[in-house]
Coordinates of C-alpha atoms in Angstrom, one line a residue:
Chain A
X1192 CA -24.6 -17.3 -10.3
X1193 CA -25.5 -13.7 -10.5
X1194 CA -25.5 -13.3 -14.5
X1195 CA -28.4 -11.4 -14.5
X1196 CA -31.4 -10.0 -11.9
X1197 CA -34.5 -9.6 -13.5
X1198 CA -36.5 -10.9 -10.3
X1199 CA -35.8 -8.6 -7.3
X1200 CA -38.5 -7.9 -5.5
X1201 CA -39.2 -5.3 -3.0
X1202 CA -37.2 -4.9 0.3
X1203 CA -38.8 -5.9 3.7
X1204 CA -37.1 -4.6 6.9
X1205 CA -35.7 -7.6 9.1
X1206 CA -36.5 -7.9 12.8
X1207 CA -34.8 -8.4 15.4
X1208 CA -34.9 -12.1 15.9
X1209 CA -33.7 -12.1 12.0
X1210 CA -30.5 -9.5 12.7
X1211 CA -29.5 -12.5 15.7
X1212 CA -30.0 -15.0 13.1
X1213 CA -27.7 -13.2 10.5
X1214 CA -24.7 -12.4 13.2
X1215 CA -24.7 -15.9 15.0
X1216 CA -23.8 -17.5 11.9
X1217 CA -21.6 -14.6 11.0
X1218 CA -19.8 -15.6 14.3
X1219 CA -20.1 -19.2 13.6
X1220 CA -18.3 -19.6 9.9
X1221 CA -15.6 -16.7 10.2
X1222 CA -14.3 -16.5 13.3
X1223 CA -12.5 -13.1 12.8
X1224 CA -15.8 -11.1 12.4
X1225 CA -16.0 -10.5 16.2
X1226 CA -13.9 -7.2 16.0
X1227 CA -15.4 -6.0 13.0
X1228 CA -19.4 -6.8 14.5
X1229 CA -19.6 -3.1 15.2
X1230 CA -18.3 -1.4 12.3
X1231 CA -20.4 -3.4 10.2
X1232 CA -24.1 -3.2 11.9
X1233 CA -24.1 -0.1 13.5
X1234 CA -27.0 0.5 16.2
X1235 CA -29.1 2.7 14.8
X1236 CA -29.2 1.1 11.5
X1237 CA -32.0 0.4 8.2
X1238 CA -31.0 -3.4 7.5
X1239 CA -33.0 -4.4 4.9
X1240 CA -33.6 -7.5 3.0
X1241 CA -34.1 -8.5 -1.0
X1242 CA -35.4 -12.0 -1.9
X1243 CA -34.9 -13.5 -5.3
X1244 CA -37.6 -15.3 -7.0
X1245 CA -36.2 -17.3 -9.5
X1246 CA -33.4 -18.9 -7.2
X1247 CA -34.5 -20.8 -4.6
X1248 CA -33.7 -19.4 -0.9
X1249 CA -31.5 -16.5 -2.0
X1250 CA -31.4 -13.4 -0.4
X1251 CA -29.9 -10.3 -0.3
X1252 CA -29.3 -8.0 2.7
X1253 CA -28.7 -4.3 2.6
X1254 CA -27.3 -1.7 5.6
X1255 CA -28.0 1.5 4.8
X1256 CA -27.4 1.4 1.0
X1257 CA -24.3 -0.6 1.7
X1258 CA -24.4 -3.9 0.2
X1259 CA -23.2 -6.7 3.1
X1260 CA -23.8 -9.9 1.8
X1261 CA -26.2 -12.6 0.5
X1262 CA -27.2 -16.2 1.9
X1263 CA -27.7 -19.1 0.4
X1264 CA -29.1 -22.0 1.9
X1265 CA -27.8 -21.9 5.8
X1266 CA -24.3 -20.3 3.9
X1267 CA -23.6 -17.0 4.7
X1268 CA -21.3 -15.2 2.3
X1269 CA -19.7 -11.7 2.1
X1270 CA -20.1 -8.9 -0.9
X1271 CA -17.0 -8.2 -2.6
X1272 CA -17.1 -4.7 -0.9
X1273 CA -16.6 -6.1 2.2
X1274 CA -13.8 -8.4 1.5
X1275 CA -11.9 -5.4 -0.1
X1276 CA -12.3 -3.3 3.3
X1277 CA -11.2 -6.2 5.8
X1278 CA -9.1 -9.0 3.4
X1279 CA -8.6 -10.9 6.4
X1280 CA -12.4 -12.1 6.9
X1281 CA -11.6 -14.7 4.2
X1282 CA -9.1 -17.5 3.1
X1283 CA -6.4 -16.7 0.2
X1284 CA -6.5 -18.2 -2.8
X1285 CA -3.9 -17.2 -5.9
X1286 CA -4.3 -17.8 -9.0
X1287 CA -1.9 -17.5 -12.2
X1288 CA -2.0 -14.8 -14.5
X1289 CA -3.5 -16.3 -17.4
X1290 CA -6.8 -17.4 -15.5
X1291 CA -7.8 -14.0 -14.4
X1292 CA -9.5 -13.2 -18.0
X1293 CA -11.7 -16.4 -17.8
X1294 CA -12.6 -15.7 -13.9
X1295 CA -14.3 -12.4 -15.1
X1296 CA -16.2 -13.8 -17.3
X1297 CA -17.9 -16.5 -15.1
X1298 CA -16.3 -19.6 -15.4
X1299 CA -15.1 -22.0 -12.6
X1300 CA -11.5 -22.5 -11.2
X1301 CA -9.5 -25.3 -12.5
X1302 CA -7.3 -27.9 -10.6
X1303 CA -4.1 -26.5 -12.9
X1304 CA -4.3 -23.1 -12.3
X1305 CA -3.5 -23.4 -8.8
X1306 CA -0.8 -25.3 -9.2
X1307 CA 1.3 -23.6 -11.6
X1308 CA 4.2 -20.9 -11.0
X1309 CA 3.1 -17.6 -9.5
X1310 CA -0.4 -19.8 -7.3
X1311 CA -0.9 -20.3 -4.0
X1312 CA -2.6 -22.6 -2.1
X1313 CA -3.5 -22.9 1.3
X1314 CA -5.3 -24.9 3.8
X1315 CA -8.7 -25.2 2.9
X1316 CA -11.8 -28.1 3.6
X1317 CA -14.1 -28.8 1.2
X1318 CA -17.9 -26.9 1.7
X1319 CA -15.9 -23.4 2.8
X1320 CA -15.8 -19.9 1.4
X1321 CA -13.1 -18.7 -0.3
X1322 CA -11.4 -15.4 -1.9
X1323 CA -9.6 -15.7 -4.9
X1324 CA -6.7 -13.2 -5.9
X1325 CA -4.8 -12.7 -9.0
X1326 CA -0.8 -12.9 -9.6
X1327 CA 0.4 -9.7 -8.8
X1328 CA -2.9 -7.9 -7.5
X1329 CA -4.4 -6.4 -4.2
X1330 CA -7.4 -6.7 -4.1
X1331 CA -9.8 -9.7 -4.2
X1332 CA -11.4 -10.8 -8.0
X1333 CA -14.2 -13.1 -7.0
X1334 CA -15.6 -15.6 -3.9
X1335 CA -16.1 -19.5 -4.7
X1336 CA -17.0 -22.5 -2.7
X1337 CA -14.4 -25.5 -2.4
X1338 CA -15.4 -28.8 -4.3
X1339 CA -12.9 -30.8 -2.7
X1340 CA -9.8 -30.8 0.1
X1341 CA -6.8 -28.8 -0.5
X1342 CA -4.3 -32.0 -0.4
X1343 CA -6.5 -33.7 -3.1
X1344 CA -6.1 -31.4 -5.2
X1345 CA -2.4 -31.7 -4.9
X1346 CA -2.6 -35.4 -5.3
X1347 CA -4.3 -35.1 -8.6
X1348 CA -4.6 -32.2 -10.1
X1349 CA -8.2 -32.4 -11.9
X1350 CA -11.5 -31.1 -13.0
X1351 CA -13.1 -28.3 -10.9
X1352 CA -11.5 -27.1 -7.7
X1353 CA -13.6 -24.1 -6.7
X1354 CA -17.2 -23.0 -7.6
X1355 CA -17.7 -19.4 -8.5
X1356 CA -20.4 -17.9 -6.8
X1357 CA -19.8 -14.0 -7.2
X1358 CA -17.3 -12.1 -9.0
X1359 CA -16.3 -8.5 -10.3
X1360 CA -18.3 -7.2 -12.9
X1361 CA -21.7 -9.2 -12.5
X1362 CA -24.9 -8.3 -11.5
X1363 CA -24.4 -8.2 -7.9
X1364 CA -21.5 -5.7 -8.1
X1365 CA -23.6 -3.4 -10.8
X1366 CA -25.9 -3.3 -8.6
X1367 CA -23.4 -1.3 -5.8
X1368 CA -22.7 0.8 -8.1
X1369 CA -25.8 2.4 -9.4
Chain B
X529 CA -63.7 24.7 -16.0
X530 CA -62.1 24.4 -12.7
X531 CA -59.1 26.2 -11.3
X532 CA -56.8 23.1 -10.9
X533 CA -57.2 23.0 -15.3
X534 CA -55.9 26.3 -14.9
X535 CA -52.7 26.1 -12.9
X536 CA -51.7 22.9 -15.0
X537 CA -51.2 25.6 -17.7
X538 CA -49.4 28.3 -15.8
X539 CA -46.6 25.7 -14.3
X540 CA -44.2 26.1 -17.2
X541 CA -41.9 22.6 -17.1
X542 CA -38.1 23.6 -17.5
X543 CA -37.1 23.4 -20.9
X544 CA -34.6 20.5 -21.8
X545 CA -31.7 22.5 -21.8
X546 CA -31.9 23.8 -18.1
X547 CA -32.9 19.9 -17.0
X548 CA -29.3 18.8 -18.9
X549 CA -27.7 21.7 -16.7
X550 CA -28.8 20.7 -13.7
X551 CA -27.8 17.1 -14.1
X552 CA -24.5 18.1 -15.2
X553 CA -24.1 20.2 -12.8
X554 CA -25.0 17.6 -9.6
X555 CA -22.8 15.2 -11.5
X556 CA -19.7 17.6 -11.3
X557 CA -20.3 18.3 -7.6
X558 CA -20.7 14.5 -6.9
X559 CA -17.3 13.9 -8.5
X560 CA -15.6 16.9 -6.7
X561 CA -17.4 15.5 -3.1
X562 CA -15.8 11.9 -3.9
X563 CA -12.7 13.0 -4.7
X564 CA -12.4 15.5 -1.5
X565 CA -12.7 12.1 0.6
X566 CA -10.4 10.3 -1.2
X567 CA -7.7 12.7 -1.0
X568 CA -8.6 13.0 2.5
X569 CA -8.6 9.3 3.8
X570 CA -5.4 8.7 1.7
X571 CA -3.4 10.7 4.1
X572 CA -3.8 8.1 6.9
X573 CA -1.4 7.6 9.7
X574 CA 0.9 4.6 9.4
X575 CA -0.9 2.9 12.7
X576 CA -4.1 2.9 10.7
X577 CA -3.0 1.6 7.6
X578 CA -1.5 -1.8 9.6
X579 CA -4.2 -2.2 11.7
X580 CA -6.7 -4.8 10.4
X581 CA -9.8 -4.1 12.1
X582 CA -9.4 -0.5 10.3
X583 CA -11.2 -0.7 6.9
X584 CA -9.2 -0.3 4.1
X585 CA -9.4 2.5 1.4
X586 CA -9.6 1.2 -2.5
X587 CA -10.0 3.5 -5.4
X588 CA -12.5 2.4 -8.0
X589 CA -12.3 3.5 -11.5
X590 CA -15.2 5.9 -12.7
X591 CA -15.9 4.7 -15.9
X592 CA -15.3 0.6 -15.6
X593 CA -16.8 0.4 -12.1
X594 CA -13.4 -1.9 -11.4
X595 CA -10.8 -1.5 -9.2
X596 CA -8.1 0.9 -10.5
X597 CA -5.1 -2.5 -11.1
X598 CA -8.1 -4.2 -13.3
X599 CA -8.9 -1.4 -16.2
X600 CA -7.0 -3.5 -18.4
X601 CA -9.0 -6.9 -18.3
X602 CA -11.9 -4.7 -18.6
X603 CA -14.2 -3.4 -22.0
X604 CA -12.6 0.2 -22.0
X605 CA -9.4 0.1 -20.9
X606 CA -8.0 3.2 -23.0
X607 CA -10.9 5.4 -21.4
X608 CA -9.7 4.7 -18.1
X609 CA -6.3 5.4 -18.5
X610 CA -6.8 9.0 -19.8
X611 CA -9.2 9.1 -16.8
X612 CA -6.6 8.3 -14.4
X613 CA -3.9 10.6 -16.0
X614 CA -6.5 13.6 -14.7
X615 CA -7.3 12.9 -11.5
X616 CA -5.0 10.5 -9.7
X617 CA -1.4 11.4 -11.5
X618 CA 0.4 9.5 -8.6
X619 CA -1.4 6.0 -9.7
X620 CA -0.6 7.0 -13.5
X621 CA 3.0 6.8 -12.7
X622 CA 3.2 3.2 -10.7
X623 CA 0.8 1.6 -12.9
X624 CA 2.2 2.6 -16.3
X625 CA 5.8 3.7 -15.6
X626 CA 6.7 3.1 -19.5
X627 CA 3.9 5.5 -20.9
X628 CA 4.6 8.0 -18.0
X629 CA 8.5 8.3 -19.5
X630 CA 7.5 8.7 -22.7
X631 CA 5.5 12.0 -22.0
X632 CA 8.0 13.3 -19.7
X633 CA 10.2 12.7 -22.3
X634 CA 8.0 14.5 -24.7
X635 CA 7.4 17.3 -22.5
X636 CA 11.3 18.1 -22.2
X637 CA 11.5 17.9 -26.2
X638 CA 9.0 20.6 -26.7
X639 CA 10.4 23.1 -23.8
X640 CA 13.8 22.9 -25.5
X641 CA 12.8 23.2 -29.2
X642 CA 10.5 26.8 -27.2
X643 CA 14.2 27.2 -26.3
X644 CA 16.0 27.2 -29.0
X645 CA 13.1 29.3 -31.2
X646 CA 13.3 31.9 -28.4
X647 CA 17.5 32.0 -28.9
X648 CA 17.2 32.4 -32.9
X649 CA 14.9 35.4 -32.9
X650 CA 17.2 37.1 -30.6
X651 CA 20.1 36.2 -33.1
X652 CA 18.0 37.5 -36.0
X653 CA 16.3 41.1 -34.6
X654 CA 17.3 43.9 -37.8
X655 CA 20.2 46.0 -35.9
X656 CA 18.0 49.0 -35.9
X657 CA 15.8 48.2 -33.0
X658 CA 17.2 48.3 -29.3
X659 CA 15.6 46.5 -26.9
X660 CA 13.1 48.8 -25.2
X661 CA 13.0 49.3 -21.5
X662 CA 9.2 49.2 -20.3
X663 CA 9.6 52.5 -17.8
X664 CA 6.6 54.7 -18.7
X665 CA 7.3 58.1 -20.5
X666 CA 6.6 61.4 -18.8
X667 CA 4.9 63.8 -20.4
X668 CA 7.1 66.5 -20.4
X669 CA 9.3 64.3 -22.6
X670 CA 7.1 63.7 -25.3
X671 CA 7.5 64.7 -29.0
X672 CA 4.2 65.3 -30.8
X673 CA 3.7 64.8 -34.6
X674 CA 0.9 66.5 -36.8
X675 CA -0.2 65.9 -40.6
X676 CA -2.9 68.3 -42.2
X677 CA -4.2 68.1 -45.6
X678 CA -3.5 71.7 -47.7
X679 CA -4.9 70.7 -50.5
X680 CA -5.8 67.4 -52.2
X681 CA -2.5 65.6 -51.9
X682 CA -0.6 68.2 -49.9
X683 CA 0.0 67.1 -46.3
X684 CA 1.7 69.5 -43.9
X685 CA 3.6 67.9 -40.8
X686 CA 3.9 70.2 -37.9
X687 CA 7.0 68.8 -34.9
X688 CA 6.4 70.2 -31.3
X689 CA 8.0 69.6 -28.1
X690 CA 11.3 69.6 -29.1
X691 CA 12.6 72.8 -26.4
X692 CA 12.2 70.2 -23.8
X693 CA 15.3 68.8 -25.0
X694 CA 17.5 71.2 -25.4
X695 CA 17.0 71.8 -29.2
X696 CA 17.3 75.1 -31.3
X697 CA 14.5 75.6 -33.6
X698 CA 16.1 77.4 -36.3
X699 CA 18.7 74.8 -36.8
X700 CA 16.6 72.0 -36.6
X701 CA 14.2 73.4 -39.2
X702 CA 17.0 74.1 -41.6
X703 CA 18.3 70.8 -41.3
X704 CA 15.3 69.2 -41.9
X705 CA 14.7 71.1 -44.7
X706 CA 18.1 70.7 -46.5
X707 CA 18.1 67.0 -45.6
X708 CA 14.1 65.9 -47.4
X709 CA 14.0 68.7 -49.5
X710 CA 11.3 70.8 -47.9
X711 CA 9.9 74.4 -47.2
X712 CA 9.7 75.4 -43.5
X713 CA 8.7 77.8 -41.1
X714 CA 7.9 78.4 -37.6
X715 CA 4.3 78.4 -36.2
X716 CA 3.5 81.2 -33.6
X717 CA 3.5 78.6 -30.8
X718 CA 7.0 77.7 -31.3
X719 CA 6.2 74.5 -33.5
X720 CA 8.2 74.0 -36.8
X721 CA 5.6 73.3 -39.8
X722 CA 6.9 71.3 -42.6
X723 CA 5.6 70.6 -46.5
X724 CA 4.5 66.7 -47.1
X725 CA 4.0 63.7 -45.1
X726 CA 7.3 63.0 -43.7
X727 CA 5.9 60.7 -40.6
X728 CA 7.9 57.4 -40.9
X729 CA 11.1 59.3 -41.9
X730 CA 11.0 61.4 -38.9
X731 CA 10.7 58.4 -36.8
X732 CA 13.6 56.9 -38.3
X733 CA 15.7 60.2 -38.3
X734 CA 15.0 61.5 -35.2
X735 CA 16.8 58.9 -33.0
X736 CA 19.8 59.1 -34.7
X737 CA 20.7 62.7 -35.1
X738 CA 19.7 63.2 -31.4
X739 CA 20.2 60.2 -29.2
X740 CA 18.5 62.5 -26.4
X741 CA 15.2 61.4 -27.7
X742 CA 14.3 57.6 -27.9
X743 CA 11.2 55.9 -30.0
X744 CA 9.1 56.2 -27.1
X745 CA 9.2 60.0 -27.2
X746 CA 7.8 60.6 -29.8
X747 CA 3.2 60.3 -30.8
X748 CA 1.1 61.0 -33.6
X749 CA -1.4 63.2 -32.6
X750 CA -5.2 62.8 -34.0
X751 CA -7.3 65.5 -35.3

């Protein structure tokens, strides 16, 4: 999704009523972000918005040059950076080792890579946010969205299994990094 | 015209050079700040580390922007490794335990061939030469050597200090001369004057006859 940014226009400071908006359905899709509600938005804090013109409601929020996350039509979803500081915000997903080189370069996951030796998969309804790891890694590679339930997939093993949305190495994560 | 004209052209713009220092300069102090922290969180208590609400520390690599276990899928992966031999050495070794081997290995090579080298040229000194110990020389003990020109291509040599070790004059000049085939005669101070320039071989002769005096005794005095 993020292949390139040409459109990112200038930030706009939320309000208050926004900041309640943002943490409710924080609160609502993962429910271990309670403990971490503090660390994340401190008090006295600049949280900041960008808004993408050429995507259609897609917007990007900023903590005192900390990237946090980005939403995307009522979806609320996590920057990598935060996912490496607390893994447990989001479901596991393993993949095998030969997958990892085409997941960096922006392509979707497919139905036989996590079913293979050396994958995982867990527990997972279709419409949630996901993490995907790599055989033998740490940290988290890249966030996608689930196409279908996980015991379909292990029924029949086809097509797309998980959307990619944001991964290491695109825009989104240059952007950190400047 | 007006004074503002005027201090646009006494504000002299650093040159390019100083601008390229003082970037380099704030880079190098950013990279010694980051790596201060680093160091510092990765010392955390054991409680921390299992504790999930505690965030958790990852090291990013400098030049590839990727976390330190992905250099390899990324464009420059033999940049980062070099990186990561400088400044995290610990990493270098769980990462790429073959590699690591293979200069430890190299390392021990090249101490013992230094080793070996250092053994021969002992084996090899000429017989001649002792091995010197580094006390310094008093002054008292010091042998002094002169050369004067007479004439063109007549040197004279004049030895003094030589009474400080216990040395007759008389037979010590006759020796000399009968040895090198010289004239010789005594100065007024007490010094024994010699024809030629007999420098090296009095280094060399002097030791042996009189194993009082050692190389270190003995100078070559300037005009």
């Amino acid at each position: 999704m993020f292949k390139k940014l040409e459109d990112l226009s200038k930030p706009t400071l939320l309000s208050k009523t926004g900041v309640k908006e943002l943490k409710q359905s924080f609160n609502d899709q993962y429910p271990f972000f309670k403990e971490i509600e503090d660390e994340v938005f401190p008090k006295k804090a600049n949280i900041q918005s960008f808004k993408l013109r050429s995507e259609y409601k897609v917007e990007i929020v900023q903590v005192d040059k900390d990237y946090i996350c980005f939403t995307k039509e009522d979806l609320v979803i996590p920057h990598l950076k935060l996912v490496h500081k607390f893994p447990d915000l989001l479901i596991k997903q393993q993949v095998d080792l030969g997958a990892i080189k085409h997941i960096l370069s922006g392509s979707d996951v497919l139905a036989p890579g996590l079913i293979s030796q050396g994958s995982q998969l867990n527990t997972a309804q279709k419409g949630q946010v996901v993490a995907i790891y790599g055989e033998g890694k740490e940290n988290a590679m890249g966030i996608g969205i689930m196409n279908a339930n996980s015991d379909e997939i292990k029924k029949d093993p086809k097509g797309h299994a998980i959307q990619l949305l944001h991964h290491l190495g695109d825009a989104l994560w240059q952007l950190s990094f400047k | 015209m007006s004074d503002s004209d005027d201090d646009i052209f006494k504000k002299k713009k650093p040159s390019k050079k100083k601008i390229e220092q003082q970037q380099k300069q704030q880079e190098q102090q950013l990279l010694l700040q980051q790596q201060k922290q680093l160091k510092q969180e990765l010392n955390q208590t054991e409680q921390q580390m299992n504790n999930p609400k505690h965030p958790k520390l990852v090291i990013y690599c400098r030049i590839c922007t990727f976390p330190v276990e992905f250099c390899s899928f990324s464009k420059t992966p033999k940049e980062c490794k070099e990186w990561l031999k400088t400044s995290f050495n610990e990493l270098y070794a769980i990462l790429y335990p073959e590699e690591f081997k293979l200069e430890q290995e190299k390392q021990a090579a090249l101490l013992e061939q230094q080793r070996l080298i250092a053994q021969h040229q002992l084996l090899f000194q000429p017989l001649g030469k002792k091995k010197r110990n580094k006390t310094k020389v008093k002054e008292s003990d010091m042998v002094y050597l002169k050369v004067k020109e007479r004439n063109r291509n007549k040197f004279i040599t004049t030895l003094s200090g030589l009474e400080k070790h216990g040395l007759d004059i008389k037979e010590t000049s006759k020796k000399i001369s009968k040895k090198f085939g010289c004239g010789s005669s005594i100065n007024e101070k007490g010094a024994i004057e010699l024809q030629g320039d007999l420098t090296e071989e009095l280094i060399e002769w002097l030791p042996k006859e009189y194993p009082n005096i050692k190389e270190d005794m003995i100078a070559i005095k300037d005009k």
